[in-house]
């Protein structure tokens, strides 16, 4: 096999030199000298050479932000784009930009429909077989990657890498607007949309827009009623995997997230983040219509429905619609007769917590008279 240096070209735009390998000639080595190859046998002479380089050459170029090392200086320069948010590669079809060429190539597949891999369980499409294989672990429950510090398991290596930042506290990606730090560049990209208001993903059923693609995926389950995640202890189902993970802690009693100000513990890291705003008074979400601010994103979403009149939750028995899911849940008790709230003094039951609170005043007034 012959090696040559060439210039890669995407949509007519030339980029830095990459190593390209022509497939004109192939050398099959039936006899392989294992000396210096760490016991690896290669079918191609050039692969043997490249393997030796990787095992004998020092990774001289180090990223001063995250510490990752590279053999070639150009690779370090491309890697730094992840930290600086520079996006050198752009899609001519939709103008979306990417910091890595491989991301652009993968993205173009969704425009052309070429080279896509479909999940035979749920039909979701992917631009790479590896991504499809990782996705299938959601259905199979396989988690082959584990943390050697706490033993927690994950379905993807990137999830494990992200998790380890909990132990190390390392967060290499910083928001240049508010200074908040993140362990992953993708998390920083999503966070910045809070400041810019950008919502590039939309629901093709109702037109609602979202700041990240997972928001659309989860939202669509409101329309379809899909709840693919179920608890193997009580069989309760969930539309989000995070909801199932949090729910399982009810059974285990685990509360791994700790407030360092008041000592309160929580099932979810998100709950801890929201709780801390009680101490700091931070309200990062604001309504663009009236300027009101909120400490929680879901509180802003609910508030905005007062301006838009949107009522996405509907009763499948009588057809009545509601702006909040909790209102729908309370309403359904009219049809079912369920009364989950019980007075611990007299045992009377109620369909709403508010009615129970009002009822308890009867007992407190009765004590006051005596």
Coordinates of C-alpha atoms in Angstrom, one line a residue:
X1 CA 0.0 0.0 0.0
X2 CA 1.4 3.4 -0.9
X3 CA 1.1 6.5 1.2
X4 CA 0.9 10.1 0.0
X5 CA 0.1 13.5 1.4
X6 CA -2.9 15.2 -0.2
X7 CA -5.2 18.1 0.6
X8 CA -8.7 17.2 1.6
X9 CA -11.4 19.2 0.0
X10 CA -15.0 19.5 1.3
X11 CA -17.5 21.5 -0.8
X12 CA -14.6 23.2 -2.6
X13 CA -13.0 24.5 0.6
X14 CA -9.4 23.3 1.2
X15 CA -8.3 22.4 4.6
X16 CA -5.0 21.3 6.3
X17 CA -3.0 18.4 5.1
X18 CA -4.3 15.0 6.0
X19 CA -2.7 11.6 5.4
X20 CA -4.5 9.8 2.6
X21 CA -3.8 6.3 1.6
X22 CA -4.3 5.0 -2.0
X23 CA -5.6 1.5 -2.5
X24 CA -3.7 0.8 -5.7
X25 CA -1.3 -1.7 -4.2
X26 CA -1.7 -4.1 -1.2
X27 CA 1.1 -6.0 0.4
X28 CA 0.1 -9.1 2.3
X29 CA 2.8 -10.3 4.7
X30 CA 2.5 -14.0 5.4
X31 CA 5.6 -13.8 7.6
X32 CA 5.4 -11.1 10.2
X33 CA 8.2 -10.0 12.5
X34 CA 6.6 -9.5 15.9
X35 CA 9.6 -7.7 17.3
X36 CA 8.7 -4.1 18.1
X37 CA 5.0 -4.6 17.2
X38 CA 3.7 -5.4 20.7
X39 CA 2.6 -8.8 19.3
X40 CA 0.3 -7.3 16.7
X41 CA 0.2 -8.8 13.2
X42 CA -0.8 -6.5 10.2
X43 CA -1.9 -7.5 6.8
X44 CA -0.6 -4.2 5.3
X45 CA 3.0 -3.0 5.5
X46 CA 2.0 0.6 6.0
X47 CA -0.2 -0.3 9.0
X48 CA 2.9 -1.9 10.6
X49 CA 4.9 1.3 10.0
X50 CA 2.1 3.5 11.4
X51 CA 1.7 1.2 14.4
X52 CA 5.4 1.5 15.2
X53 CA 5.2 5.3 15.0
X54 CA 2.3 5.4 17.5
X55 CA 4.1 3.1 19.9
X56 CA 7.6 4.6 19.7
X57 CA 7.0 8.4 19.0
X58 CA 6.2 10.6 22.0
X59 CA 2.9 12.6 21.8
X60 CA 4.8 15.9 21.9
X61 CA 1.9 18.3 21.3
X62 CA -0.3 18.9 24.4
X63 CA -3.5 20.9 24.7
X64 CA -2.9 23.4 27.6
X65 CA -6.7 23.5 28.3
X66 CA -7.6 19.8 28.8
X67 CA -4.2 18.1 28.7
X68 CA -4.9 15.8 25.8
X69 CA -1.8 14.9 23.7
X70 CA -1.3 14.5 20.0
X71 CA 1.4 13.1 17.7
X72 CA 0.9 15.8 15.0
X73 CA 0.7 19.5 15.5
X74 CA -2.2 19.9 13.0
X75 CA -4.3 17.5 15.1
X76 CA -3.7 19.7 18.1
X77 CA -4.8 22.8 16.2
X78 CA -8.0 21.0 15.1
X79 CA -8.7 19.8 18.6
X80 CA -8.4 23.3 20.0
X81 CA -11.4 24.4 18.0
X82 CA -13.5 22.3 20.4
X83 CA -12.5 24.7 23.3
X84 CA -12.7 27.9 21.3
X85 CA -16.0 27.1 19.5
X86 CA -14.3 27.9 16.2
X87 CA -16.2 26.0 13.5
X88 CA -14.1 25.6 10.4
X89 CA -16.4 23.3 8.4
X90 CA -19.8 24.4 7.2
X91 CA -22.7 22.7 5.4
X92 CA -23.6 24.3 2.1
X93 CA -27.1 22.9 2.3
X94 CA -28.3 24.4 5.7
X95 CA -25.3 26.6 6.7
X96 CA -24.8 24.6 9.9
X97 CA -21.1 24.7 11.1
X98 CA -18.9 22.1 12.7
X99 CA -15.5 22.2 14.5
X100 CA -14.5 18.8 13.0
X101 CA -14.6 17.5 9.4
X102 CA -15.9 14.1 10.5
X103 CA -18.9 15.8 12.1
X104 CA -19.7 17.6 8.8
X105 CA -19.4 14.4 6.8
X106 CA -21.8 12.7 9.2
X107 CA -24.2 15.6 9.0
X108 CA -24.3 15.6 5.2
X109 CA -25.6 12.0 5.3
X110 CA -28.9 13.3 6.7
X111 CA -29.4 15.6 3.7
X112 CA -28.4 13.0 1.1
X113 CA -29.8 9.9 2.9
X114 CA -26.7 8.0 1.9
X115 CA -24.9 5.8 4.4
X116 CA -27.5 5.9 7.1
X117 CA -28.1 3.0 9.5
X118 CA -31.5 2.3 10.9
X119 CA -32.4 0.8 14.3
X120 CA -34.6 -2.2 13.6
X121 CA -36.3 -1.8 17.0
X122 CA -37.4 1.9 17.0
X123 CA -36.5 3.1 13.4
X124 CA -34.1 5.9 14.5
X125 CA -31.4 6.6 11.9
X126 CA -27.7 7.2 12.4
X127 CA -24.8 8.2 10.1
X128 CA -22.3 5.7 11.6
X129 CA -22.6 2.0 12.5
X130 CA -20.9 2.7 15.8
X131 CA -23.5 5.2 16.8
X132 CA -26.3 2.7 15.9
X133 CA -24.5 0.0 18.1
X134 CA -24.3 2.5 21.0
X135 CA -28.0 3.4 20.5
X136 CA -29.1 -0.3 20.6
X137 CA -27.8 -0.5 24.2
X138 CA -30.7 1.6 25.2
X139 CA -33.0 -1.2 24.2
X140 CA -30.8 -4.1 25.4
X141 CA -29.7 -2.4 28.7
X142 CA -26.1 -3.3 28.0
X143 CA -23.6 -1.1 29.8
X144 CA -20.1 -2.4 29.0
X145 CA -18.1 0.6 30.4
X146 CA -17.6 1.0 34.1
X147 CA -16.1 3.6 36.4
X148 CA -13.1 2.1 38.2
X149 CA -13.6 4.6 41.1
X150 CA -17.3 4.0 42.0
X151 CA -18.2 1.0 39.8
X152 CA -21.1 2.8 38.0
X153 CA -21.7 1.4 34.5
X154 CA -22.4 3.2 31.2
X155 CA -23.6 2.3 27.7
X156 CA -21.0 4.6 26.0
X157 CA -17.4 5.5 26.6
X158 CA -18.2 9.2 26.2
X159 CA -20.7 8.8 29.1
X160 CA -18.1 7.3 31.3
X161 CA -15.6 10.1 30.4
X162 CA -18.2 12.7 31.3
X163 CA -19.1 10.8 34.6
X164 CA -15.4 10.8 35.7
X165 CA -15.5 14.5 35.8
X166 CA -17.8 14.2 38.8
X167 CA -14.8 12.6 40.7
X168 CA -12.1 14.8 39.3
X169 CA -14.1 18.1 39.1
X170 CA -12.4 18.8 35.7
X171 CA -14.5 21.1 33.5
X172 CA -12.4 22.2 30.5
X173 CA -15.2 24.1 28.6
X174 CA -16.2 27.6 29.7
X175 CA -19.0 29.9 28.7
X176 CA -17.5 33.3 27.7
X177 CA -20.7 35.0 28.6
X178 CA -21.5 33.9 32.2
X179 CA -18.3 31.9 33.0
X180 CA -20.1 28.6 33.7
X181 CA -17.9 25.5 33.1
X182 CA -18.8 22.2 31.5
X183 CA -17.0 18.8 31.1
X184 CA -18.2 18.4 27.5
X185 CA -18.2 20.8 24.6
X186 CA -21.7 19.7 23.5
X187 CA -23.0 20.7 26.9
X188 CA -21.4 24.2 26.5
X189 CA -23.0 24.5 23.0
X190 CA -26.5 23.7 24.4
X191 CA -25.9 26.0 27.4
X192 CA -25.0 29.0 25.1
X193 CA -28.5 28.8 23.6
X194 CA -29.9 29.9 26.9
X195 CA -28.1 33.3 26.2
X196 CA -28.8 33.5 22.5
X197 CA -32.4 32.1 22.6
X198 CA -31.5 29.8 19.6
X199 CA -33.9 26.9 19.2
X200 CA -32.8 25.1 16.0
X201 CA -34.9 21.9 16.5
X202 CA -38.6 21.8 16.0
X203 CA -41.4 19.3 16.3
X204 CA -42.9 18.4 12.9
X205 CA -46.3 17.7 14.6
X206 CA -47.0 20.9 16.5
X207 CA -44.1 23.2 15.4
X208 CA -42.7 23.7 18.9
X209 CA -39.0 24.6 18.9
X210 CA -36.2 23.3 21.1
X211 CA -32.6 24.3 21.9
X212 CA -31.3 20.7 21.6
X213 CA -32.3 17.6 19.6
X214 CA -33.0 15.5 22.7
X215 CA -35.7 18.0 23.7
X216 CA -37.6 17.2 20.4
X217 CA -37.2 13.5 20.9
X218 CA -38.6 13.6 24.4
X219 CA -41.4 16.1 23.5
X220 CA -42.7 13.9 20.6
X221 CA -43.6 11.3 23.2
X222 CA -46.3 13.7 24.4
X223 CA -48.0 13.2 21.0
X224 CA -47.2 9.5 20.6
X225 CA -47.7 8.4 24.3
X226 CA -44.5 6.4 24.0
X227 CA -42.9 5.4 27.3
X228 CA -40.0 3.1 26.3
X229 CA -38.3 2.9 29.7
X230 CA -39.7 0.8 32.5
X231 CA -38.8 0.0 36.1
X232 CA -38.0 -3.7 36.6
X233 CA -39.1 -3.5 40.2
X234 CA -42.6 -1.9 40.0
X235 CA -43.1 -1.9 36.2
X236 CA -43.8 1.9 36.1
X237 CA -42.9 3.3 32.6
X238 CA -41.2 6.5 31.6
X239 CA -40.8 8.6 28.5
X240 CA -37.2 9.6 29.5
X241 CA -34.3 7.4 30.6
X242 CA -33.4 10.0 33.2
X243 CA -36.9 9.7 34.7
X244 CA -36.4 6.0 35.1
X245 CA -32.9 6.5 36.7
X246 CA -34.3 9.0 39.1
X247 CA -37.3 6.8 39.9
X248 CA -35.2 3.8 40.8
X249 CA -33.6 5.8 43.6
X250 CA -37.0 5.8 45.3
X251 CA -36.6 2.1 45.6
X252 CA -33.0 2.2 46.6
X253 CA -33.2 5.4 48.8
X254 CA -30.0 6.7 47.1
X255 CA -29.5 10.5 47.1
X256 CA -26.0 11.0 45.7
X257 CA -26.2 14.7 45.2
X258 CA -25.4 16.9 48.2
X259 CA -25.8 20.6 48.8
X260 CA -22.7 22.0 50.4
X261 CA -24.5 25.0 51.8
X262 CA -27.4 23.4 53.8
X263 CA -26.5 19.6 53.6
X264 CA -29.7 18.6 51.8
X265 CA -29.4 15.5 49.5
X266 CA -31.1 14.9 46.2
X267 CA -32.0 12.1 43.8
X268 CA -30.8 14.1 40.7
X269 CA -28.0 16.6 40.0
X270 CA -30.6 18.9 38.3
X271 CA -32.6 19.0 41.5
X272 CA -29.5 20.1 43.4
X273 CA -28.7 22.8 40.8
X274 CA -32.3 24.2 41.1
X275 CA -32.2 23.9 44.9
X276 CA -28.9 25.9 45.1
X277 CA -30.7 28.9 43.4
X278 CA -32.7 29.2 46.6
X279 CA -29.5 30.1 48.3
X280 CA -28.0 32.3 45.6
X281 CA -31.3 33.9 44.3
X282 CA -30.2 33.2 40.7
X283 CA -32.9 33.3 38.1
X284 CA -31.2 32.6 34.7
X285 CA -34.4 32.1 32.7
X286 CA -36.4 35.2 31.5
X287 CA -39.5 35.7 29.5
X288 CA -38.9 37.6 26.3
X289 CA -42.5 38.8 26.3
X290 CA -42.8 40.4 29.8
X291 CA -39.3 40.1 31.2
X292 CA -40.3 38.0 34.2
X293 CA -37.4 35.8 35.4
X294 CA -37.4 32.2 36.7
X295 CA -35.0 29.9 38.5
X296 CA -36.3 26.9 36.5
X297 CA -36.6 26.4 32.8
X298 CA -39.8 24.4 33.1
X299 CA -41.3 27.3 35.1
X300 CA -40.5 29.6 32.2
X301 CA -42.1 27.2 29.7
X302 CA -45.3 27.0 31.8
X303 CA -45.4 30.8 32.2
X304 CA -45.0 31.4 28.4
X305 CA -48.2 29.4 27.8
X306 CA -50.1 32.2 29.5
X307 CA -48.9 34.5 26.6
X308 CA -49.4 31.9 23.8
X309 CA -52.5 30.2 25.1
X310 CA -51.0 26.8 24.4
X311 CA -52.5 23.8 26.1
X312 CA -50.6 20.8 25.0
X313 CA -52.1 18.3 27.6
X314 CA -55.5 16.9 26.9
X315 CA -57.8 14.5 28.7
X316 CA -58.4 11.4 26.6
X317 CA -61.7 10.8 28.4
X318 CA -63.5 14.2 28.0
X319 CA -61.1 16.1 25.7
X320 CA -60.5 19.0 28.1
X321 CA -57.0 20.6 27.5
X322 CA -54.5 22.0 30.0
X323 CA -51.4 24.1 30.0
X324 CA -49.6 21.9 32.6
X325 CA -49.4 18.2 32.9
X326 CA -50.0 18.4 36.7
X327 CA -53.4 20.0 36.0
X328 CA -54.3 17.2 33.7
X329 CA -53.3 14.6 36.3
X330 CA -55.5 16.4 38.9
X331 CA -58.4 16.6 36.5
X332 CA -58.3 12.9 35.7
X333 CA -59.2 12.1 39.3
X334 CA -62.6 13.5 38.6
X335 CA -63.1 10.6 36.2
X336 CA -61.3 7.9 38.2
X337 CA -62.5 8.9 41.7
X338 CA -58.9 8.6 43.0
X339 CA -58.2 10.4 46.3
X340 CA -54.5 9.9 47.1
X341 CA -54.2 12.6 49.8
X342 CA -55.1 11.4 53.3
X343 CA -55.6 13.4 56.5
X344 CA -53.3 11.9 59.2
X345 CA -55.7 13.1 61.9
X346 CA -59.1 11.8 60.9
X347 CA -58.2 9.6 57.9
X348 CA -60.4 11.4 55.4
X349 CA -59.1 11.3 51.8
X350 CA -59.0 14.0 49.1
X351 CA -58.2 14.2 45.3
X352 CA -56.0 17.4 45.7
X353 CA -53.3 18.4 48.2
X354 CA -54.8 21.9 48.4
X355 CA -58.2 20.5 49.5
X356 CA -56.4 18.5 52.2
X357 CA -54.5 21.6 53.4
X358 CA -57.8 23.5 53.7
X359 CA -59.4 20.5 55.5
X360 CA -56.7 20.4 58.2
X361 CA -57.7 23.9 59.3
X362 CA -60.8 22.3 60.7
X363 CA -58.7 20.4 63.1
X364 CA -56.5 23.3 64.1
X365 CA -59.5 25.6 64.7
X366 CA -61.1 22.9 66.8
X367 CA -58.0 22.7 69.0
X368 CA -58.0 26.5 69.3
X369 CA -61.6 26.5 70.6
X370 CA -60.6 24.0 73.3

